[in-house]
Amino acid sequence: MAQIKIYALANTITQHRQALSTAIHTALVSALNYPVEKKFQRFIALAPEDFIFPADRSEQYTILEISMFEGRSTASKKAFIQQLFANIEQQCGIAPQDIEITITETPRHHWGIRGQCGDELSLNYKVDV
């Protein structure tokens, strides 16, 4: 399971929503062997007064917060992050300088999904990649 929140200025979200969605999901599928049909993304479009960031970032500054089941290797998470940087730059034109990514992993029993605890779910994919 992976839930992804994308924060950016409203103009950036409006301009890049579909390309960002594709870039992020492609990296998830490629680097973490995530099922293609599982896409959980939330775009949070912010007004300039609600999104304060350092002067060395541009108006394209974008934050990705990714929550997922624990169990993936350090190497696979690093590959995922690098794939995100590359895909977003290629598909959206947003420079890596303007992208910040955090991954938060939690045990499956900390999730509630479709009326069940996450550790009771049958998954059609591997988490330990």
mmCIF file of N, CA and C in Angstrom:
data_model
loop_
_atom_site.group_PDB
_atom_site.id
_atom_site.type_symbol
_atom_site.label_atom_id
_atom_site.label_comp_id
_atom_site.label_asym_id
_atom_site.label_seq_id
_atom_site.Cartn_x
_atom_site.Cartn_y
_atom_site.Cartn_z
ATOM 1 N N MET A 1 0.845 -1.167 0.000
ATOM 2 C CA MET A 1 0.000 0.000 0.000
ATOM 3 C C MET A 1 0.891 1.231 0.000
ATOM 4 N N ALA A 2 0.508 2.220 -0.769
ATOM 5 C CA ALA A 2 1.190 3.515 -0.765
ATOM 6 C C ALA A 2 0.153 4.606 -1.007
ATOM 7 N N GLN A 3 0.135 5.574 -0.124
ATOM 8 C CA GLN A 3 -0.716 6.754 -0.258
ATOM 9 C C GLN A 3 0.223 7.930 -0.506
ATOM 10 N N ILE A 4 -0.100 8.752 -1.502
ATOM 11 C CA ILE A 4 0.795 9.839 -1.877
ATOM 12 C C ILE A 4 0.055 11.159 -1.860
ATOM 13 N N LYS A 5 0.655 12.136 -1.153
ATOM 14 C CA LYS A 5 0.154 13.511 -1.132
ATOM 15 C C LYS A 5 1.143 14.374 -1.902
ATOM 16 N N ILE A 6 0.614 15.210 -2.784
ATOM 17 C CA ILE A 6 1.428 16.106 -3.592
ATOM 18 C C ILE A 6 1.017 17.535 -3.251
ATOM 19 N N TYR A 7 1.956 18.297 -2.692
ATOM 20 C CA TYR A 7 1.710 19.689 -2.320
ATOM 21 C C TYR A 7 2.463 20.605 -3.280
ATOM 22 N N ALA A 8 1.782 21.636 -3.760
ATOM 23 C CA ALA A 8 2.428 22.637 -4.604
ATOM 24 C C ALA A 8 1.501 23.847 -4.710
ATOM 25 N N LEU A 9 2.029 24.913 -5.285
ATOM 26 C CA LEU A 9 1.171 26.063 -5.562
ATOM 27 C C LEU A 9 0.068 25.633 -6.525
ATOM 28 N N ALA A 10 -1.081 26.247 -6.409
ATOM 29 C CA ALA A 10 -2.236 25.891 -7.241
ATOM 30 C C ALA A 10 -1.891 25.934 -8.732
ATOM 31 N N ASN A 11 -1.126 26.926 -9.166
ATOM 32 C CA ASN A 11 -0.756 27.020 -10.589
ATOM 33 C C ASN A 11 0.062 25.813 -11.041
ATOM 34 N N THR A 12 0.959 25.357 -10.193
ATOM 35 C CA THR A 12 1.785 24.195 -10.523
ATOM 36 C C THR A 12 0.916 22.940 -10.614
ATOM 37 N N ILE A 13 0.010 22.771 -9.668
ATOM 38 C CA ILE A 13 -0.894 21.612 -9.694
ATOM 39 C C ILE A 13 -1.748 21.647 -10.957
ATOM 40 N N THR A 14 -2.323 22.797 -11.252
ATOM 41 C CA THR A 14 -3.177 22.924 -12.438
ATOM 42 C C THR A 14 -2.401 22.594 -13.709
ATOM 43 N N GLN A 15 -1.206 23.096 -13.798
ATOM 44 C CA GLN A 15 -0.388 22.906 -14.996
ATOM 45 C C GLN A 15 0.121 21.476 -15.155
ATOM 46 N N HIS A 16 0.450 20.812 -14.055
ATOM 47 C CA HIS A 16 1.164 19.535 -14.134
ATOM 48 C C HIS A 16 0.440 18.329 -13.532
ATOM 49 N N ARG A 17 -0.796 18.475 -13.102
ATOM 50 C CA ARG A 17 -1.477 17.395 -12.361
ATOM 51 C C ARG A 17 -1.365 16.032 -13.054
ATOM 52 N N GLN A 18 -1.789 15.952 -14.294
ATOM 53 C CA GLN A 18 -1.803 14.655 -14.979
ATOM 54 C C GLN A 18 -0.392 14.117 -15.200
ATOM 55 N N ALA A 19 0.531 14.986 -15.610
ATOM 56 C CA ALA A 19 1.908 14.537 -15.830
ATOM 57 C C ALA A 19 2.569 14.117 -14.517
ATOM 58 N N LEU A 20 2.323 14.849 -13.436
ATOM 59 C CA LEU A 20 2.854 14.463 -12.132
ATOM 60 C C LEU A 20 2.295 13.110 -11.700
ATOM 61 N N SER A 21 0.997 12.936 -11.878
ATOM 62 C CA SER A 21 0.355 11.682 -11.510
ATOM 63 C C SER A 21 1.014 10.513 -12.237
ATOM 64 N N THR A 22 1.219 10.661 -13.523
ATOM 65 C CA THR A 22 1.841 9.615 -14.328
ATOM 66 C C THR A 22 3.295 9.390 -13.913
ATOM 67 N N ALA A 23 4.046 10.468 -13.727
ATOM 68 C CA ALA A 23 5.458 10.368 -13.350
ATOM 69 C C ALA A 23 5.623 9.640 -12.017
ATOM 70 N N ILE A 24 4.784 9.970 -11.067
ATOM 71 C CA ILE A 24 4.856 9.364 -9.736
ATOM 72 C C ILE A 24 4.465 7.885 -9.801
ATOM 73 N N HIS A 25 3.356 7.606 -10.453
ATOM 74 C CA HIS A 25 2.879 6.222 -10.491
ATOM 75 C C HIS A 25 3.825 5.320 -11.287
ATOM 76 N N THR A 26 4.388 5.836 -12.354
ATOM 77 C CA THR A 26 5.349 5.062 -13.147
ATOM 78 C C THR A 26 6.568 4.694 -12.301
ATOM 79 N N ALA A 27 7.054 5.634 -11.485
ATOM 80 C CA ALA A 27 8.198 5.352 -10.606
ATOM 81 C C ALA A 27 7.837 4.302 -9.557
ATOM 82 N N LEU A 28 6.647 4.400 -9.009
ATOM 83 C CA LEU A 28 6.179 3.447 -8.001
ATOM 84 C C LEU A 28 6.115 2.036 -8.578
ATOM 85 N N VAL A 29 5.570 1.923 -9.764
ATOM 86 C CA VAL A 29 5.448 0.621 -10.431
ATOM 87 C C VAL A 29 6.832 0.080 -10.801
ATOM 88 N N SER A 30 7.664 0.936 -11.357
ATOM 89 C CA SER A 30 8.978 0.518 -11.839
ATOM 90 C C SER A 30 9.932 0.145 -10.700
ATOM 91 N N ALA A 31 10.077 1.021 -9.724
ATOM 92 C CA ALA A 31 11.093 0.820 -8.683
ATOM 93 C C ALA A 31 10.636 -0.112 -7.564
ATOM 94 N N LEU A 32 9.330 -0.144 -7.282
ATOM 95 C CA LEU A 32 8.846 -0.934 -6.148
ATOM 96 C C LEU A 32 7.949 -2.093 -6.550
ATOM 97 N N ASN A 33 7.874 -2.375 -7.852
ATOM 98 C CA ASN A 33 7.029 -3.466 -8.359
ATOM 99 C C ASN A 33 5.580 -3.342 -7.873
ATOM 100 N N TYR A 34 5.113 -2.123 -7.804
ATOM 101 C CA TYR A 34 3.761 -1.835 -7.326
ATOM 102 C C TYR A 34 2.757 -2.158 -8.426
ATOM 103 N N PRO A 35 1.581 -2.679 -8.086
ATOM 104 C CA PRO A 35 0.588 -3.005 -9.111
ATOM 105 C C PRO A 35 0.103 -1.760 -9.865
ATOM 106 N N VAL A 36 0.015 -1.863 -11.154
ATOM 107 C CA VAL A 36 -0.386 -0.737 -12.006
ATOM 108 C C VAL A 36 -1.758 -0.198 -11.612
ATOM 109 N N GLU A 37 -2.665 -1.087 -11.240
ATOM 110 C CA GLU A 37 -4.044 -0.664 -10.960
ATOM 111 C C GLU A 37 -4.202 0.024 -9.604
ATOM 112 N N LYS A 38 -3.194 0.012 -8.753
ATOM 113 C CA LYS A 38 -3.271 0.641 -7.428
ATOM 114 C C LYS A 38 -2.706 2.053 -7.507
ATOM 115 N N LYS A 39 -3.587 3.030 -7.517
ATOM 116 C CA LYS A 39 -3.154 4.429 -7.595
ATOM 117 C C LYS A 39 -3.911 5.223 -6.542
ATOM 118 N N PHE A 40 -3.168 5.718 -5.550
ATOM 119 C CA PHE A 40 -3.744 6.489 -4.452
ATOM 120 C C PHE A 40 -2.967 7.805 -4.335
ATOM 121 N N GLN A 41 -3.512 8.874 -4.887
ATOM 122 C CA GLN A 41 -2.833 10.165 -4.899
ATOM 123 C C GLN A 41 -3.815 11.266 -4.489
ATOM 124 N N ARG A 42 -3.299 12.244 -3.756
ATOM 125 C CA ARG A 42 -4.080 13.418 -3.394
ATOM 126 C C ARG A 42 -3.252 14.657 -3.711
ATOM 127 N N PHE A 43 -3.825 15.523 -4.508
ATOM 128 C CA PHE A 43 -3.160 16.769 -4.866
ATOM 129 C C PHE A 43 -3.685 17.881 -3.969
ATOM 130 N N ILE A 44 -2.773 18.561 -3.304
ATOM 131 C CA ILE A 44 -3.141 19.660 -2.417
ATOM 132 C C ILE A 44 -2.590 20.945 -3.032
ATOM 133 N N ALA A 45 -3.494 21.709 -3.628
ATOM 134 C CA ALA A 45 -3.135 22.958 -4.301
ATOM 135 C C ALA A 45 -3.186 24.093 -3.277
ATOM 136 N N LEU A 46 -2.097 24.826 -3.171
ATOM 137 C CA LEU A 46 -1.977 25.857 -2.151
ATOM 138 C C LEU A 46 -1.896 27.258 -2.746
ATOM 139 N N ALA A 47 -2.466 28.205 -2.026
ATOM 140 C CA ALA A 47 -2.325 29.622 -2.382
ATOM 141 C C ALA A 47 -0.930 30.072 -1.954
ATOM 142 N N PRO A 48 -0.366 31.067 -2.629
ATOM 143 C CA PRO A 48 0.987 31.520 -2.268
ATOM 144 C C PRO A 48 1.143 31.865 -0.781
ATOM 145 N N GLU A 49 0.120 32.438 -0.182
ATOM 146 C CA GLU A 49 0.232 32.798 1.242
ATOM 147 C C GLU A 49 0.203 31.582 2.165
ATOM 148 N N ASP A 50 -0.183 30.421 1.637
ATOM 149 C CA ASP A 50 -0.244 29.198 2.427
ATOM 150 C C ASP A 50 0.908 28.239 2.168
ATOM 151 N N PHE A 51 1.840 28.648 1.318
ATOM 152 C CA PHE A 51 2.952 27.761 0.961
ATOM 153 C C PHE A 51 4.239 28.571 0.985
ATOM 154 N N ILE A 52 4.875 28.550 2.115
ATOM 155 C CA ILE A 52 6.082 29.350 2.319
ATOM 156 C C ILE A 52 7.287 28.428 2.174
ATOM 157 N N PHE A 53 8.220 28.829 1.322
ATOM 158 C CA PHE A 53 9.394 28.001 1.059
ATOM 159 C C PHE A 53 10.601 28.899 0.821
ATOM 160 N N PRO A 54 11.816 28.320 0.896
ATOM 161 C CA PRO A 54 13.046 29.112 0.769
ATOM 162 C C PRO A 54 13.181 29.795 -0.595
ATOM 163 N N ALA A 55 13.938 30.867 -0.606
ATOM 164 C CA ALA A 55 14.142 31.662 -1.820
ATOM 165 C C ALA A 55 14.889 30.893 -2.910
ATOM 166 N N ASP A 56 15.611 29.820 -2.549
ATOM 167 C CA ASP A 56 16.333 29.062 -3.569
ATOM 168 C C ASP A 56 15.460 28.007 -4.253
ATOM 169 N N ARG A 57 14.156 28.048 -4.020
ATOM 170 C CA ARG A 57 13.194 27.202 -4.729
ATOM 171 C C ARG A 57 12.365 28.105 -5.636
ATOM 172 N N SER A 58 11.841 27.515 -6.712
ATOM 173 C CA SER A 58 11.050 28.318 -7.654
ATOM 174 C C SER A 58 9.554 28.156 -7.374
ATOM 175 N N GLU A 59 8.750 28.786 -8.181
ATOM 176 C CA GLU A 59 7.299 28.681 -8.084
ATOM 177 C C GLU A 59 6.824 27.249 -8.381
ATOM 178 N N GLN A 60 7.698 26.401 -8.899
ATOM 179 C CA GLN A 60 7.375 25.004 -9.205
ATOM 180 C C GLN A 60 7.638 24.068 -8.022
ATOM 181 N N TYR A 61 8.085 24.622 -6.907
ATOM 182 C CA TYR A 61 8.429 23.813 -5.734
ATOM 183 C C TYR A 61 7.287 22.842 -5.409
ATOM 184 N N THR A 62 7.639 21.569 -5.254
ATOM 185 C CA THR A 62 6.651 20.500 -5.057
ATOM 186 C C THR A 62 7.148 19.551 -3.968
ATOM 187 N N ILE A 63 6.243 19.197 -3.053
ATOM 188 C CA ILE A 63 6.569 18.260 -1.980
ATOM 189 C C ILE A 63 5.742 16.995 -2.175
ATOM 190 N N LEU A 64 6.400 15.838 -2.109
ATOM 191 C CA LEU A 64 5.720 14.546 -2.158
ATOM 192 C C LEU A 64 5.863 13.889 -0.794
ATOM 193 N N GLU A 65 4.749 13.526 -0.183
ATOM 194 C CA GLU A 65 4.744 12.766 1.061
ATOM 195 C C GLU A 65 4.151 11.395 0.755
ATOM 196 N N ILE A 66 4.932 10.368 0.986
ATOM 197 C CA ILE A 66 4.532 9.013 0.631
ATOM 198 C C ILE A 66 4.448 8.173 1.906
ATOM 199 N N SER A 67 3.267 7.633 2.169
ATOM 200 C CA SER A 67 3.063 6.711 3.285
ATOM 201 C C SER A 67 2.904 5.323 2.693
ATOM 202 N N MET A 68 3.651 4.360 3.241
ATOM 203 C CA MET A 68 3.537 3.007 2.703
ATOM 204 C C MET A 68 3.867 1.969 3.759
ATOM 205 N N PHE A 69 3.447 0.726 3.462
ATOM 206 C CA PHE A 69 3.789 -0.389 4.324
ATOM 207 C C PHE A 69 5.303 -0.485 4.440
ATOM 208 N N GLU A 70 5.770 -0.825 5.625
ATOM 209 C CA GLU A 70 7.204 -1.057 5.790
ATOM 210 C C GLU A 70 7.584 -2.384 5.138
ATOM 211 N N GLY A 71 8.882 -2.522 4.825
ATOM 212 C CA GLY A 71 9.359 -3.795 4.305
ATOM 213 C C GLY A 71 10.217 -3.697 3.068
ATOM 214 N N ARG A 72 10.240 -2.545 2.430
ATOM 215 C CA ARG A 72 11.058 -2.421 1.219
ATOM 216 C C ARG A 72 12.508 -2.143 1.601
ATOM 217 N N SER A 73 13.415 -2.603 0.773
ATOM 218 C CA SER A 73 14.839 -2.418 1.051
ATOM 219 C C SER A 73 15.248 -0.964 0.851
ATOM 220 N N THR A 74 16.353 -0.607 1.481
ATOM 221 C CA THR A 74 16.907 0.736 1.301
ATOM 222 C C THR A 74 17.213 0.976 -0.170
ATOM 223 N N ALA A 75 17.778 -0.016 -0.827
ATOM 224 C CA ALA A 75 18.125 0.132 -2.250
ATOM 225 C C ALA A 75 16.881 0.407 -3.095
ATOM 226 N N SER A 76 15.785 -0.290 -2.839
ATOM 227 C CA SER A 76 14.578 -0.069 -3.649
ATOM 228 C C SER A 76 13.975 1.301 -3.367
ATOM 229 N N LYS A 77 14.029 1.773 -2.129
ATOM 230 C CA LYS A 77 13.505 3.112 -1.818
ATOM 231 C C LYS A 77 14.373 4.196 -2.457
ATOM 232 N N LYS A 78 15.686 4.001 -2.453
ATOM 233 C CA LYS A 78 16.571 4.973 -3.109
ATOM 234 C C LYS A 78 16.333 4.989 -4.621
ATOM 235 N N ALA A 79 16.142 3.816 -5.199
ATOM 236 C CA ALA A 79 15.836 3.742 -6.636
ATOM 237 C C ALA A 79 14.516 4.453 -6.933
ATOM 238 N N PHE A 80 13.530 4.271 -6.067
ATOM 239 C CA PHE A 80 12.240 4.937 -6.217
ATOM 240 C C PHE A 80 12.403 6.453 -6.182
ATOM 241 N N ILE A 81 13.145 6.963 -5.222
ATOM 242 C CA ILE A 81 13.371 8.410 -5.110
ATOM 243 C C ILE A 81 14.072 8.939 -6.354
ATOM 244 N N GLN A 82 15.108 8.252 -6.809
ATOM 245 C CA GLN A 82 15.823 8.709 -8.006
ATOM 246 C C GLN A 82 14.919 8.671 -9.239
ATOM 247 N N GLN A 83 14.084 7.644 -9.329
ATOM 248 C CA GLN A 83 13.143 7.550 -10.446
ATOM 249 C C GLN A 83 12.132 8.690 -10.392
ATOM 250 N N LEU A 84 11.681 9.056 -9.195
ATOM 251 C CA LEU A 84 10.763 10.193 -9.051
ATOM 252 C C LEU A 84 11.407 11.478 -9.561
ATOM 253 N N PHE A 85 12.623 11.750 -9.112
ATOM 254 C CA PHE A 85 13.318 12.954 -9.583
ATOM 255 C C PHE A 85 13.411 12.971 -11.108
ATOM 256 N N ALA A 86 13.851 11.868 -11.682
ATOM 257 C CA ALA A 86 14.040 11.787 -13.139
ATOM 258 C C ALA A 86 12.715 11.929 -13.884
ATOM 259 N N ASN A 87 11.702 11.179 -13.467
ATOM 260 C CA ASN A 87 10.411 11.226 -14.163
ATOM 261 C C ASN A 87 9.780 12.608 -14.100
ATOM 262 N N ILE A 88 9.804 13.220 -12.925
ATOM 263 C CA ILE A 88 9.170 14.533 -12.770
ATOM 264 C C ILE A 88 9.908 15.583 -13.594
ATOM 265 N N GLU A 89 11.223 15.507 -13.611
ATOM 266 C CA GLU A 89 11.977 16.467 -14.427
ATOM 267 C C GLU A 89 11.680 16.256 -15.910
ATOM 268 N N GLN A 90 11.702 15.006 -16.379
ATOM 269 C CA GLN A 90 11.472 14.717 -17.798
ATOM 270 C C GLN A 90 10.045 15.012 -18.233
ATOM 271 N N GLN A 91 9.069 14.631 -17.426
ATOM 272 C CA GLN A 91 7.669 14.725 -17.842
ATOM 273 C C GLN A 91 7.004 16.055 -17.495
ATOM 274 N N CYS A 92 7.551 16.762 -16.494
ATOM 275 C CA CYS A 92 6.914 18.008 -16.052
ATOM 276 C C CYS A 92 7.817 19.225 -16.195
ATOM 277 N N GLY A 93 9.109 18.989 -16.347
ATOM 278 C CA GLY A 93 10.041 20.110 -16.419
ATOM 279 C C GLY A 93 10.316 20.739 -15.066
ATOM 280 N N ILE A 94 9.996 20.036 -13.991
ATOM 281 C CA ILE A 94 10.277 20.540 -12.641
ATOM 282 C C ILE A 94 11.642 20.000 -12.229
ATOM 283 N N ALA A 95 12.559 20.905 -11.940
ATOM 284 C CA ALA A 95 13.937 20.528 -11.612
ATOM 285 C C ALA A 95 14.005 19.821 -10.257
ATOM 286 N N PRO A 96 14.939 18.880 -10.098
ATOM 287 C CA PRO A 96 15.121 18.213 -8.805
ATOM 288 C C PRO A 96 15.320 19.188 -7.642
ATOM 289 N N GLN A 97 15.909 20.346 -7.893
ATOM 290 C CA GLN A 97 16.081 21.385 -6.864
ATOM 291 C C GLN A 97 14.726 21.791 -6.270
ATOM 292 N N ASP A 98 13.658 21.648 -7.045
ATOM 293 C CA ASP A 98 12.320 22.065 -6.630
ATOM 294 C C ASP A 98 11.434 20.897 -6.171
ATOM 295 N N ILE A 99 12.040 19.753 -5.905
ATOM 296 C CA ILE A 99 11.261 18.582 -5.490
ATOM 297 C C ILE A 99 11.804 18.080 -4.156
ATOM 298 N N GLU A 100 10.910 17.875 -3.198
ATOM 299 C CA GLU A 100 11.282 17.242 -1.941
ATOM 300 C C GLU A 100 10.376 16.045 -1.726
ATOM 301 N N ILE A 101 10.978 14.961 -1.270
ATOM 302 C CA ILE A 101 10.275 13.687 -1.127
ATOM 303 C C ILE A 101 10.521 13.149 0.276
ATOM 304 N N THR A 102 9.452 12.738 0.936
ATOM 305 C CA THR A 102 9.608 12.009 2.191
ATOM 306 C C THR A 102 8.809 10.708 2.096
ATOM 307 N N ILE A 103 9.412 9.657 2.610
ATOM 308 C CA ILE A 103 8.742 8.360 2.684
ATOM 309 C C ILE A 103 8.570 8.021 4.157
ATOM 310 N N THR A 104 7.348 7.727 4.533
ATOM 311 C CA THR A 104 7.047 7.284 5.891
ATOM 312 C C THR A 104 6.519 5.858 5.799
ATOM 313 N N GLU A 105 7.216 4.951 6.479
ATOM 314 C CA GLU A 105 6.800 3.552 6.473
ATOM 315 C C GLU A 105 6.172 3.204 7.824
ATOM 316 N N THR A 106 5.099 2.432 7.752
ATOM 317 C CA THR A 106 4.450 1.979 8.977
ATOM 318 C C THR A 106 4.142 0.492 8.860
ATOM 319 N N PRO A 107 4.076 -0.196 10.003
ATOM 320 C CA PRO A 107 3.711 -1.612 9.963
ATOM 321 C C PRO A 107 2.313 -1.780 9.370
ATOM 322 N N ARG A 108 2.106 -2.886 8.731
ATOM 323 C CA ARG A 108 0.800 -3.145 8.098
ATOM 324 C C ARG A 108 -0.333 -3.110 9.109
ATOM 325 N N HIS A 109 -0.071 -3.508 10.359
ATOM 326 C CA HIS A 109 -1.150 -3.508 11.349
ATOM 327 C C HIS A 109 -1.553 -2.095 11.783
ATOM 328 N N HIS A 110 -0.853 -1.080 11.311
ATOM 329 C CA HIS A 110 -1.224 0.309 11.587
ATOM 330 C C HIS A 110 -2.196 0.854 10.542
ATOM 331 N N TRP A 111 -2.556 0.076 9.570
ATOM 332 C CA TRP A 111 -3.445 0.510 8.494
ATOM 333 C C TRP A 111 -4.809 -0.166 8.636
ATOM 334 N N GLY A 112 -5.858 0.555 8.259
ATOM 335 C CA GLY A 112 -7.195 -0.004 8.148
ATOM 336 C C GLY A 112 -7.663 0.176 6.718
ATOM 337 N N ILE A 113 -7.941 -0.914 6.018
ATOM 338 C CA ILE A 113 -8.256 -0.866 4.592
ATOM 339 C C ILE A 113 -9.411 -1.813 4.295
ATOM 340 N N ARG A 114 -10.432 -1.304 3.641
ATOM 341 C CA ARG A 114 -11.580 -2.120 3.229
ATOM 342 C C ARG A 114 -12.149 -2.955 4.387
ATOM 343 N N GLY A 115 -12.217 -2.350 5.570
ATOM 344 C CA GLY A 115 -12.820 -3.023 6.713
ATOM 345 C C GLY A 115 -11.914 -4.001 7.435
ATOM 346 N N GLN A 116 -10.627 -4.007 7.088
ATOM 347 C CA GLN A 116 -9.693 -4.940 7.715
ATOM 348 C C GLN A 116 -8.434 -4.210 8.162
ATOM 349 N N CYS A 117 -7.752 -4.809 9.116
ATOM 350 C CA CYS A 117 -6.418 -4.325 9.458
ATOM 351 C C CYS A 117 -5.476 -4.716 8.316
ATOM 352 N N GLY A 118 -4.511 -3.854 8.037
ATOM 353 C CA GLY A 118 -3.612 -4.077 6.913
ATOM 354 C C GLY A 118 -2.862 -5.395 6.952
ATOM 355 N N ASP A 119 -2.549 -5.885 8.149
ATOM 356 C CA ASP A 119 -1.821 -7.147 8.235
ATOM 357 C C ASP A 119 -2.717 -8.366 8.002
ATOM 358 N N GLU A 120 -4.020 -8.152 7.857
ATOM 359 C CA GLU A 120 -4.950 -9.243 7.568
ATOM 360 C C GLU A 120 -5.334 -9.299 6.088
ATOM 361 N N LEU A 121 -4.878 -8.317 5.323
ATOM 362 C CA LEU A 121 -5.203 -8.261 3.902
ATOM 363 C C LEU A 121 -4.393 -9.259 3.093
ATOM 364 N N SER A 122 -5.003 -9.804 2.066
ATOM 365 C CA SER A 122 -4.278 -10.578 1.070
ATOM 366 C C SER A 122 -3.831 -9.597 -0.004
ATOM 367 N N LEU A 123 -2.554 -9.513 -0.223
ATOM 368 C CA LEU A 123 -2.024 -8.597 -1.235
ATOM 369 C C LEU A 123 -1.683 -9.357 -2.509
ATOM 370 N N ASN A 124 -1.883 -8.705 -3.636
ATOM 371 C CA ASN A 124 -1.513 -9.322 -4.914
ATOM 372 C C ASN A 124 -0.156 -8.802 -5.388
ATOM 373 N N TYR A 125 0.650 -8.324 -4.455
ATOM 374 C CA TYR A 125 1.999 -7.835 -4.767
ATOM 375 C C TYR A 125 2.883 -8.024 -3.545
ATOM 376 N N LYS A 126 4.198 -7.965 -3.759
ATOM 377 C CA LYS A 126 5.171 -8.142 -2.691
ATOM 378 C C LYS A 126 5.581 -6.797 -2.138
ATOM 379 N N VAL A 127 5.731 -6.721 -0.846
ATOM 380 C CA VAL A 127 6.212 -5.512 -0.193
ATOM 381 C C VAL A 127 7.721 -5.582 0.008
ATOM 382 N N ASP A 128 8.252 -6.767 0.185
ATOM 383 C CA ASP A 128 9.681 -6.929 0.471
ATOM 384 C C ASP A 128 10.503 -6.976 -0.818
ATOM 385 N N VAL A 129 10.590 -5.824 -1.478
ATOM 386 C CA VAL A 129 11.379 -5.700 -2.713
ATOM 387 C C VAL A 129 12.630 -4.898 -2.450
#
